Short mmCIF file of C-alpha atoms in Angstrom, two decimals:
data_model
loop_
_atom_site.label_atom_id
_atom_site.label_comp_id
_atom_site.label_asym_id
_atom_site.label_seq_id
_atom_site.Cartn_x
_atom_site.Cartn_y
_atom_site.Cartn_z
CA MET S 1 -6.79 0.79 -10.80
CA LYS S 2 -5.85 2.84 -8.45
CA THR S 3 -2.52 3.28 -7.42
CA SER S 4 -0.22 2.87 -3.66
CA SER S 5 1.85 5.36 -1.74
CA VAL S 6 5.21 3.26 -3.46
CA ALA S 7 3.21 4.37 -7.26
CA LEU S 8 2.84 0.53 -7.70
CA LEU S 9 -0.39 0.08 -9.99
CA LEU S 10 -2.87 -1.50 -7.76
CA ALA S 11 -4.73 -4.49 -9.46
CA LEU S 12 -8.07 -5.46 -8.19
CA SER S 13 -9.23 -8.07 -8.45
CA LEU S 14 -12.11 -9.44 -8.21
CA ALA S 15 -13.35 -12.49 -5.83
CA ALA S 16 -16.00 -13.57 -2.59
CA CYS S 17 -16.16 -15.18 0.71
CA GLY S 18 -18.73 -14.89 3.01
CA GLN S 19 -20.30 -16.31 6.82
CA ALA S 20 -21.74 -19.62 7.26
CA GLY S 21 -22.66 -18.73 10.76
CA ASP S 22 -24.41 -22.01 12.99
CA THR S 23 -25.02 -23.98 9.28
CA SER S 24 -23.62 -27.05 8.23
CA ALA S 25 -19.81 -26.31 8.01
CA GLN S 26 -17.11 -29.25 9.22
CA ASP S 27 -14.20 -28.75 11.67
CA GLY S 28 -11.99 -28.05 8.77
CA VAL S 29 -9.85 -31.37 7.54
CA PHE S 30 -6.76 -29.75 9.86
CA ALA S 31 -8.79 -28.83 12.41
CA GLY S 32 -6.19 -28.32 15.75
CA ALA S 33 -2.69 -29.52 13.49
CA GLU S 34 0.32 -28.73 15.38
CA ARG S 35 2.78 -26.38 13.04
CA VAL S 36 5.19 -28.52 11.63
CA VAL S 37 7.39 -27.83 9.48
CA PRO S 38 8.60 -30.16 6.60
CA GLY S 39 11.75 -32.60 7.73
CA ASP S 40 11.50 -34.73 4.43
CA ALA S 41 11.30 -35.66 0.76
CA LEU S 42 8.11 -37.43 1.86
CA SER S 43 6.90 -33.92 3.86
CA MET S 44 7.22 -32.21 0.71
CA LYS S 45 5.23 -34.31 -1.40
CA ALA S 46 1.69 -33.46 0.62
CA SER S 47 -0.91 -33.05 -1.12
CA PHE S 48 -3.70 -29.81 -0.59
CA ALA S 49 -6.41 -31.58 -2.17
CA PRO S 50 -8.62 -32.07 1.13
CA VAL S 51 -7.97 -28.77 1.96
CA VAL S 52 -9.67 -28.27 -1.87
CA ARG S 53 -12.13 -30.74 -1.05
CA GLU S 54 -13.86 -29.27 1.29
CA ALA S 55 -13.33 -26.15 0.31
CA ALA S 56 -13.88 -25.59 -3.30
CA PRO S 57 -17.49 -26.23 -3.61
CA ALA S 58 -18.16 -22.94 -1.60
CA VAL S 59 -16.20 -21.20 -3.70
CA VAL S 60 -18.45 -19.69 -7.44
CA ASN S 61 -18.41 -17.24 -9.90
CA ILE S 62 -20.06 -13.89 -10.75
CA SER S 63 -20.73 -12.68 -14.38
CA ALA S 64 -22.60 -8.62 -13.70
CA ARG S 65 -23.64 -6.32 -16.51
CA GLY S 66 -24.17 -3.56 -16.29
CA VAL S 67 -24.91 0.57 -17.95
CA GLN S 68 -22.58 3.03 -17.69
CA ARG S 69 -23.51 7.56 -18.12
CA VAL S 70 -21.24 8.57 -20.57
CA ARG S 71 -20.15 11.65 -20.41
CA ASP S 72 -18.93 14.29 -22.75
CA PRO S 73 -15.50 14.99 -21.45
CA PHE S 74 -14.90 18.76 -23.44
CA TRP S 75 -19.00 19.90 -21.92
CA GLY S 76 -20.02 17.58 -19.36
CA LEU S 77 -22.95 17.19 -20.45
CA PRO S 78 -24.74 13.61 -21.23
CA ALA S 79 -23.71 11.41 -24.60
CA GLY S 80 -26.02 8.63 -23.99
CA GLN S 81 -24.83 4.73 -22.43
CA ARG S 82 -22.56 1.68 -23.24
CA GLN S 83 -22.47 -1.39 -20.97
CA THR S 84 -19.98 -2.99 -18.84
CA ALA S 85 -19.41 -6.19 -17.80
CA SER S 86 -17.35 -7.54 -14.41
CA VAL S 87 -16.28 -10.88 -13.51
CA GLY S 88 -15.16 -12.00 -9.98
CA SER S 89 -15.77 -14.93 -7.79
CA GLY S 90 -17.85 -15.66 -4.43
CA VAL S 91 -18.34 -17.59 -1.53
CA ILE S 92 -20.86 -18.97 -0.21
CA VAL S 93 -21.46 -18.33 2.87
CA ARG S 94 -24.93 -19.93 4.10
CA PRO S 95 -26.96 -22.85 2.54
CA ASN S 96 -29.61 -20.61 2.09
CA GLY S 97 -27.50 -19.00 -0.50
CA VAL S 98 -26.25 -15.75 0.74
CA VAL S 99 -22.90 -15.00 -1.18
CA VAL S 100 -19.56 -12.51 -0.43
CA THR S 101 -17.57 -11.12 -3.00
CA ASN S 102 -15.74 -7.59 -3.54
CA ASN S 103 -17.91 -4.89 -3.67
CA HIS S 104 -15.87 -3.72 -7.07
CA VAL S 105 -16.90 -7.04 -9.11
CA ILE S 106 -21.13 -5.29 -8.76
CA GLN S 107 -20.31 -2.03 -7.97
CA GLY S 108 -23.20 -0.19 -10.64
CA MET S 109 -24.07 -3.69 -11.99
CA SER S 110 -28.18 -4.09 -12.69
CA GLU S 111 -27.87 -7.67 -13.90
CA ILE S 112 -25.63 -10.12 -11.57
CA ARG S 113 -25.40 -13.92 -12.52
CA VAL S 114 -23.46 -16.61 -10.40
CA ILE S 115 -22.08 -19.72 -11.09
CA LEU S 116 -21.46 -22.56 -8.85
CA ASN S 117 -18.52 -25.29 -9.16
CA ASP S 118 -20.91 -27.61 -10.10
CA ARG S 119 -22.29 -25.32 -13.65
CA ARG S 120 -25.55 -24.41 -11.94
CA GLU S 121 -26.30 -20.79 -12.45
CA PHE S 122 -28.53 -18.89 -10.36
CA PRO S 123 -29.61 -14.84 -10.30
CA ALA S 124 -28.79 -12.79 -7.36
CA ARG S 125 -29.37 -9.49 -5.96
CA VAL S 126 -27.96 -7.20 -3.60
CA VAL S 127 -28.63 -6.96 0.00
CA LEU S 128 -25.45 -4.84 1.50
CA ALA S 129 -22.64 -3.32 -0.53
CA ASP S 130 -20.78 -1.56 2.07
CA GLU S 131 -17.84 0.26 -0.71
CA ARG S 132 -14.77 1.06 2.07
CA SER S 133 -14.21 -2.51 3.27
CA ASP S 134 -15.17 -3.46 -0.71
CA ILE S 135 -17.24 -5.97 0.82
CA ALA S 136 -20.32 -6.88 -1.20
CA VAL S 137 -22.81 -9.91 0.12
CA LEU S 138 -25.09 -11.23 -2.35
CA GLN S 139 -28.91 -13.49 -1.81
CA LEU S 140 -29.11 -16.11 -4.44
CA GLN S 141 -32.39 -16.75 -6.35
CA GLY S 142 -34.21 -19.94 -6.30
CA VAL S 143 -32.54 -21.43 -4.39
CA ASP S 144 -34.75 -24.89 -3.08
CA GLU S 145 -31.47 -26.25 -1.31
CA ALA S 146 -28.97 -26.19 0.78
CA LEU S 147 -25.13 -25.22 -0.92
CA PRO S 148 -22.17 -26.14 1.09
CA VAL S 149 -20.60 -22.76 2.17
CA LEU S 150 -17.54 -22.22 4.11
CA ARG S 151 -17.18 -21.42 7.52
CA ILE S 152 -15.64 -17.45 8.31
CA ASP S 153 -12.95 -17.81 10.70
CA ASP S 154 -12.56 -14.73 13.05
CA GLN S 155 -10.42 -15.85 15.32
CA GLU S 156 -7.71 -13.73 14.48
CA GLU S 157 -5.06 -17.60 14.42
CA GLN S 158 -3.38 -17.10 11.05
CA GLN S 159 0.10 -16.70 11.29
CA VAL S 160 2.77 -15.10 9.08
CA GLY S 161 4.46 -18.16 7.32
CA ASP S 162 0.99 -20.98 7.56
CA LEU S 163 0.58 -21.64 3.90
CA VAL S 164 -2.96 -20.47 2.65
CA LEU S 165 -4.82 -21.59 -0.14
CA ALA S 166 -6.26 -18.75 -2.82
CA ILE S 167 -9.78 -20.40 -4.56
CA GLY S 168 -11.44 -18.80 -7.64
CA ASN S 169 -11.67 -17.09 -11.36
CA PRO S 170 -8.10 -15.43 -12.54
CA PHE S 171 -9.37 -13.69 -15.54
CA GLY S 172 -12.24 -15.73 -16.15
CA VAL S 173 -10.72 -19.04 -17.08
CA GLY S 174 -12.66 -21.31 -13.99
CA GLN S 175 -12.18 -21.85 -11.12
CA THR S 176 -8.73 -22.63 -9.64
CA VAL S 177 -7.00 -22.90 -6.50
CA THR S 178 -2.55 -21.67 -5.69
CA ASN S 179 -0.91 -21.72 -2.31
CA GLY S 180 1.91 -19.59 -0.55
CA ILE S 181 1.48 -18.39 2.62
CA ILE S 182 0.73 -15.26 4.75
CA SER S 183 3.12 -13.13 4.43
CA ALA S 184 2.22 -9.95 6.42
CA LEU S 185 -0.49 -9.48 8.51
CA ASN S 186 -2.32 -6.24 9.63
CA ARG S 187 -1.25 -4.03 6.67
CA THR S 188 -2.76 -0.56 6.49
CA GLU S 189 -0.66 1.53 4.88
CA THR S 190 -1.85 0.03 0.98
CA GLY S 191 -3.62 2.92 -0.58
CA ILE S 192 -6.55 0.75 -1.43
CA SER S 193 -8.45 2.43 1.95
CA ASP S 194 -8.11 4.14 5.46
CA SER S 195 -10.16 1.67 7.57
CA GLY S 196 -8.76 -1.25 6.40
CA SER S 197 -5.76 -3.96 7.93
CA PHE S 198 -4.94 -6.64 5.29
CA ILE S 199 -3.99 -9.92 5.34
CA GLN S 200 -0.45 -9.90 3.06
CA THR S 201 0.17 -13.53 1.20
CA ASP S 202 2.03 -14.11 -2.10
CA ALA S 203 -0.41 -16.86 -2.97
CA ALA S 204 -0.65 -16.04 -6.65
CA ILE S 205 -3.86 -13.59 -7.54
CA ASN S 206 -4.74 -12.17 -9.70
CA PRO S 207 -7.80 -10.31 -11.96
CA GLY S 208 -10.78 -12.59 -11.29
CA ASN S 209 -9.74 -13.93 -8.16
CA SER S 210 -12.06 -10.88 -7.01
CA GLY S 211 -13.88 -11.82 -4.13
CA GLY S 212 -12.33 -15.57 -4.97
CA ALA S 213 -11.76 -16.92 -1.39
CA LEU S 214 -8.12 -17.14 0.76
CA VAL S 215 -8.73 -20.34 3.49
CA ASP S 216 -6.62 -21.43 5.78
CA MET S 217 -4.68 -24.89 5.94
CA ASP S 218 -8.38 -26.27 7.99
CA GLY S 219 -10.44 -25.58 5.05
CA ASP S 220 -12.10 -21.95 6.94
CA LEU S 221 -12.23 -18.61 5.46
CA ILE S 222 -9.51 -16.71 7.25
CA GLY S 223 -10.58 -13.49 4.28
CA ILE S 224 -11.49 -12.22 0.87
CA ASN S 225 -8.52 -11.83 -2.23
CA THR S 226 -9.55 -7.53 -3.10
CA ALA S 227 -6.27 -6.17 -4.56
CA ILE S 228 -2.43 -7.06 -5.69
CA PHE S 229 -0.01 -4.90 -6.12
CA SER S 230 1.87 -5.49 -9.83
CA ARG S 231 3.80 -3.62 -12.33
CA THR S 232 2.05 -5.88 -15.18
CA GLY S 233 -1.26 -5.68 -13.33
CA THR S 234 -0.60 -9.18 -13.22
CA SER S 235 0.17 -11.29 -10.14
CA SER S 236 3.81 -10.25 -8.40
CA GLY S 237 3.59 -12.40 -5.30
CA VAL S 238 1.95 -9.43 -3.78
CA GLY S 239 -1.90 -9.45 -2.55
CA PHE S 240 -4.49 -8.80 -0.30
CA ALA S 241 -7.27 -9.34 1.18
CA VAL S 242 -10.60 -8.67 3.88
CA PRO S 243 -9.95 -9.92 7.01
CA ALA S 244 -12.79 -12.27 8.04
CA THR S 245 -13.89 -10.68 10.97
CA MET S 246 -14.73 -7.92 8.64
CA VAL S 247 -16.31 -10.18 6.06
CA LYS S 248 -18.00 -11.61 9.29
CA ARG S 249 -18.66 -7.69 10.65
CA VAL S 250 -20.81 -6.88 6.71
CA VAL S 251 -22.40 -10.79 6.41
CA ASP S 252 -23.68 -10.02 10.18
CA SER S 253 -25.18 -6.79 9.15
CA ALA S 254 -27.03 -8.25 5.83
CA VAL S 255 -28.41 -10.46 6.78
CA GLY S 256 -29.46 -9.31 10.76
CA GLY S 257 -31.70 -6.48 7.80
CA ALA S 258 -29.08 -3.50 7.41
CA SER S 259 -28.87 -1.22 4.47
CA ALA S 260 -25.53 -0.59 5.21
CA VAL S 261 -22.86 -1.23 8.30
CA ILE S 262 -22.49 1.07 11.28
CA ARG S 263 -18.74 1.89 11.96
CA PRO S 264 -18.53 3.10 15.84
CA TRP S 265 -15.98 5.61 16.42
CA LEU S 266 -14.15 5.65 19.72
CA GLY S 267 -13.27 9.40 19.72
CA VAL S 268 -9.91 10.00 19.11
CA ARG S 269 -7.30 10.10 16.74
CA GLY S 270 -3.56 10.48 16.80
CA GLU S 271 -0.30 10.04 14.45
CA SER S 272 1.69 6.67 14.68
CA LEU S 273 4.95 7.30 17.36
CA SER S 274 8.26 7.74 15.17
CA ALA S 275 11.30 6.19 16.25
CA ASP S 276 13.06 9.87 16.95
CA ALA S 277 10.07 9.38 20.03
CA ALA S 278 9.84 6.47 21.13
CA ARG S 279 14.07 6.61 22.00
CA SER S 280 13.73 10.04 23.79
CA LEU S 281 10.30 8.20 26.03
CA GLY S 282 13.18 5.00 26.68
CA LEU S 283 10.88 2.65 24.43
CA GLU S 284 12.76 -0.09 23.40
CA ARG S 285 10.61 -0.06 19.82
CA PRO S 286 8.65 2.73 18.01
CA GLN S 287 5.21 0.95 18.47
CA GLY S 288 1.57 2.52 18.84
CA LEU S 289 -0.14 5.39 17.68
CA VAL S 290 0.14 8.75 20.21
CA ILE S 291 -3.34 9.72 20.78
CA THR S 292 -3.12 13.50 19.51
CA ASP S 293 -7.20 15.21 19.49
CA VAL S 294 -9.80 13.23 22.53
CA SER S 295 -13.64 14.11 21.25
CA GLY S 296 -15.01 15.95 24.30
CA GLY S 297 -17.72 13.18 25.42
CA GLY S 298 -17.09 11.18 23.42
CA PRO S 299 -16.50 7.48 23.68
CA GLY S 300 -12.63 7.66 24.91
CA ASP S 301 -12.99 11.16 25.77
CA ARG S 302 -15.28 9.20 29.00
CA ALA S 303 -13.06 5.83 29.58
CA GLY S 304 -10.02 8.25 30.20
CA LEU S 305 -8.19 8.46 27.44
CA GLU S 306 -6.11 11.67 26.55
CA THR S 307 -4.46 13.75 24.31
CA GLY S 308 -0.58 12.41 24.67
CA ASP S 309 -1.12 8.89 25.14
CA ILE S 310 -0.34 5.97 23.47
CA ILE S 311 -2.49 3.24 22.70
CA THR S 312 -0.77 0.17 21.71
CA ALA S 313 -3.37 -2.97 21.13
CA VAL S 314 -6.99 -2.67 21.36
CA ASP S 315 -8.69 -6.05 22.62
CA GLY S 316 -5.27 -7.09 22.66
CA ALA S 317 -4.54 -6.78 19.07
CA GLU S 318 -1.12 -4.58 18.72
CA VAL S 319 -2.27 -1.32 16.78
CA ASN S 320 0.17 1.60 15.38
CA ASP S 321 -1.58 3.93 13.13
CA GLN S 322 -5.28 5.43 12.48
CA GLY S 323 -5.16 3.15 9.84
CA GLY S 324 -5.02 0.19 12.35
CA LEU S 325 -7.30 1.68 14.76
CA ASN S 326 -10.36 3.23 12.98
CA PHE S 327 -10.33 -1.86 11.15
CA ARG S 328 -9.41 -2.34 15.42
CA VAL S 329 -13.12 -0.54 16.37
CA GLY S 330 -15.39 -1.06 13.50
CA THR S 331 -15.07 -4.96 13.31
CA ARG S 332 -16.89 -4.04 16.21
CA GLU S 333 -21.01 -3.34 16.66
CA PRO S 334 -21.77 -0.31 18.55
CA GLY S 335 -22.08 -0.49 22.63
CA SER S 336 -19.64 -2.59 23.03
CA ALA S 337 -16.92 -2.58 24.92
CA VAL S 338 -13.50 -2.82 24.54
CA GLU S 339 -10.52 -3.08 26.63
CA VAL S 340 -8.19 0.27 25.30
CA THR S 341 -4.21 -1.03 25.89
CA VAL S 342 -2.34 2.12 26.74
CA LEU S 343 1.73 3.82 27.62
CA ARG S 344 1.32 7.17 30.33
CA ASP S 345 4.11 8.61 31.44
CA GLY S 346 5.85 5.31 30.51
CA GLN S 347 3.96 3.72 32.46
CA PRO S 348 0.93 0.58 30.40
CA ARG S 349 -2.47 0.67 31.93
CA THR S 350 -5.95 -0.65 30.28
CA LEU S 351 -8.56 1.54 30.23
CA ARG S 352 -12.03 0.01 29.42
CA ALA S 353 -14.94 2.08 26.28
CA ARG S 354 -17.64 1.79 25.11
CA VAL S 355 -17.87 3.00 21.34
CA GLU S 356 -20.56 3.81 19.98
CA ARG S 357 -21.97 6.05 16.55
CA LEU S 358 -20.56 8.19 15.30
CA PRO S 359 -23.13 11.62 16.26
CA GLY S 360 -24.64 13.38 13.30
CA GLU S 361 -26.60 12.89 10.07
CA ALA S 362 -24.60 11.39 7.25
CA ASP S 363 -27.57 12.60 5.19
CA VAL S 364 -26.66 14.42 1.95
CA GLU S 365 -29.76 15.13 0.44
CA ARG S 366 -30.22 17.07 4.33
CA ALA S 367 -28.14 20.38 1.46
CA VAL S 368 -29.45 23.83 1.02
CA THR S 369 -28.73 25.67 -2.44
CA LEU S 370 -27.05 28.85 -1.63
CA SER S 371 -29.07 31.74 -3.45
CA ARG S 372 -26.43 34.60 -3.10
CA GLY S 373 -23.75 35.95 -2.40
CA VAL S 374 -20.53 34.35 -4.41
CA PHE S 375 -21.29 31.04 -3.11
CA ALA S 376 -24.47 31.62 -4.83
CA GLY S 377 -25.63 27.55 -6.63
CA ALA S 378 -23.11 25.84 -3.87
CA ARG S 379 -25.28 22.68 -2.34
CA VAL S 380 -23.88 22.53 0.90
CA LEU S 381 -24.31 21.63 4.57
CA ALA S 382 -22.35 21.95 7.74
CA LEU S 383 -19.53 18.80 8.71
CA ASN S 384 -19.81 17.13 11.59
CA PRO S 385 -18.53 13.25 12.52
CA ALA S 386 -20.51 10.82 10.60
CA LEU S 387 -20.69 12.96 7.75
CA ALA S 388 -17.55 13.14 7.47
CA ASP S 389 -17.17 9.04 8.32
CA SER S 390 -19.43 8.39 5.16
CA LEU S 391 -17.82 10.87 2.33
CA GLY S 392 -14.90 9.04 3.70
CA GLY S 393 -12.59 11.84 5.67
CA ASN S 394 -12.29 13.40 8.66
CA PRO S 395 -14.38 12.58 11.14
CA PHE S 396 -12.58 15.35 13.26
CA ALA S 397 -13.29 17.84 10.63
CA SER S 398 -15.14 20.64 10.23
CA GLY S 399 -16.68 23.93 8.00
CA VAL S 400 -18.95 23.51 5.25
CA ILE S 401 -19.09 20.87 2.81
CA VAL S 402 -20.30 21.26 -0.73
CA ALA S 403 -21.93 18.39 -2.41
CA GLY S 404 -22.95 20.25 -5.72
CA VAL S 405 -22.92 23.10 -7.78
CA GLU S 406 -24.84 23.90 -10.47
CA ARG S 407 -24.23 24.63 -13.68
CA GLY S 408 -24.04 28.51 -14.66
CA GLY S 409 -23.98 29.08 -11.32
CA TYR S 410 -21.92 32.29 -9.26
CA ALA S 411 -20.77 29.46 -7.36
CA GLN S 412 -19.59 28.07 -10.18
CA ARG S 413 -17.59 30.60 -11.90
CA THR S 414 -15.51 30.92 -8.72
CA GLY S 415 -13.79 27.44 -9.74
CA LEU S 416 -16.08 25.89 -6.36
CA ARG S 417 -16.36 22.32 -6.79
CA GLY S 418 -18.13 19.62 -5.05
CA GLY S 419 -16.20 17.70 -2.49
CA ASP S 420 -14.83 21.64 -1.53
CA ILE S 421 -14.95 21.97 2.63
CA ILE S 422 -15.27 25.94 3.40
CA LEU S 423 -12.94 26.54 5.87
CA LEU S 424 -12.56 29.93 6.45
CA LEU S 425 -14.28 33.76 5.50
CA ASN S 426 -11.11 35.93 5.98
CA GLY S 427 -9.57 34.41 8.80
CA ARG S 428 -12.42 33.37 10.37
CA GLN S 429 -13.28 29.76 10.92
CA VAL S 430 -16.70 28.23 8.83
CA THR S 431 -18.77 26.00 11.27
CA ALA S 432 -23.07 26.75 10.44
CA VAL S 433 -24.27 26.86 6.91
CA ASP S 434 -26.01 30.71 7.33
CA GLN S 435 -22.14 31.15 7.62
CA LEU S 436 -22.23 31.23 3.43
CA ALA S 437 -25.72 32.63 3.09
CA ALA S 438 -25.18 36.22 1.39
CA VAL S 439 -20.83 36.40 1.29
CA PRO S 440 -19.89 39.59 -0.74
CA PRO S 441 -17.15 39.47 -3.72
CA GLY S 442 -13.46 40.39 -1.91
CA VAL S 443 -14.01 38.22 0.20
CA GLU S 444 -10.84 35.62 0.74
CA VAL S 445 -11.75 31.93 0.95
CA THR S 446 -9.69 29.18 1.89
CA ILE S 447 -11.44 26.05 1.43
CA GLU S 448 -9.82 22.05 1.48
CA ARG S 449 -9.59 20.26 -1.52
CA ARG S 450 -8.74 16.46 -2.51
CA GLY S 451 -6.45 16.93 1.37
CA GLN S 452 -5.05 20.65 0.61
CA ARG S 453 -5.43 23.26 1.57
CA LEU S 454 -6.20 26.41 -0.98
CA THR S 455 -6.82 30.24 -0.52
CA GLY S 456 -7.60 32.74 -2.70
CA VAL S 457 -9.66 36.11 -3.34
CA VAL S 458 -13.23 35.37 -5.18
CA ARG S 459 -14.54 38.01 -7.37
#
C-alpha cells in the first residue's frame, strides 16, 4: 500500500502488458474508426466482444512466490524467514514469450509462473525490473510456438472520454474484462512516482489487475494497469495505468539486452506556473514549468535554456510540472534530440536539445566506511546527479549521502541513519567525503532526512 497526497489509500493492482514490436499483431478491429457518440438505442447495444477476442488471449495471470527475511521488531536482528506470495496479471508482447507486468507483482519473488488464457502454464524469469516505472519484463521458459501478442500503441492519440477495456485477473478469480473511459491524461501528482505521467480511467481495476492491459477500441495496448485510489482497497472508479510510451521504453531496453532503464535528463528543474504568476505575465492560464535551475554544461544549458524560461511543451506534449518534464524526457533514449517549447519575455520560442545520461556514477558499492570522528561507522559517498536520481532523489542535490551505518558505531549513537544526506558542517557546505574523515564532537551538523532539514550539535 502507498498513500497519496490527498490522503486516500493507494491500493496497488496487479497487472501486466508489453510491446508487440514487429510481430504479427493485427491493425485492430476498429482501426481508423472515427469517434462517434452513440445516437440511438441500437448503437448502445453494440458489443465489445470483437475487441476482447483480439486482446484477451495475450493477457496472462501471474503467480509468484518468494522468501522474505524477518527481523525482530525491537532489536532489529534477523528472526527467521517467511513465505510470501503475489498474484497479478501480465501481457504477452512478443510471440517468443516476452511478458510485461508490474514490478511490484514480482519484486522479491524467486519463483514465477505465468498462466495463459488457454490455461497453459510456463515458468518465467525476470529480464529487467524497473522500480521507478513499476514495469518488469519477463521471459517465459519452454515456449516452442508463437504466442498471441498485444501491439503496443505508443502514439499517444488517446483523448479524455475514449472508451477503454481493462483486462486482468482481479482477486485471482480468473480473467475478467471491465469497460470505462479515459477520465484524465498526464496525471503526474498522484504520489505513485516522481517520473510518471499516468492514464486515469474509471474502468474497474482491483487487486490482481496489476500488470494487466488497458486496451483501446483498436484492440491495442495503451497502458499497464498499476494503481487505484480507494478508501476500501477495491475499485472506486479512479485507476491509473502506465502509458504505452514508458512500457515500450522498458521493453525495448530489456529486449536490447540492458539490465536497467537508462533515463536521460535535460539538466533543468523548475516549479509549476502559479495562477498569480500567470496573471502577472499576462497569460490566459497557468500552464508550464518555470525554470529555477539550469545545470551548467548540461543539455538544457547547451540548448540555450535559461532561468526564468517557462517550458510549455516537449516535442509538442504539454508540460505543467517537474514530474511531467521527467516523464517526457525519461521516455527518450540518451542522445535523442527533443524540441523544447518555452516562453521567454512573453514570446514563444522552440529550442532543440539533445538529452543525455546523468553525469556521475550510480554505484552505491563505492561507499567508504569512516573510521574516525563523530561519523565513524558510517558508509558514505558524495552525491552526483546519477547517484541521486537512482536513489529517487533530486539530481541537483549536493552533499554526502549515508549508504549505511554500522551497528554500535559512533555514527549510530549520534542518530545518523542510512539515507541521510549530510549538507553542512558548522554552516559550511559539504561536497566531499574527505570533509567527514575526522570530525570532532561539538560540531553543528545539518542533514536532509526524507525531504526535511534537521540541524543539531553532535556530542
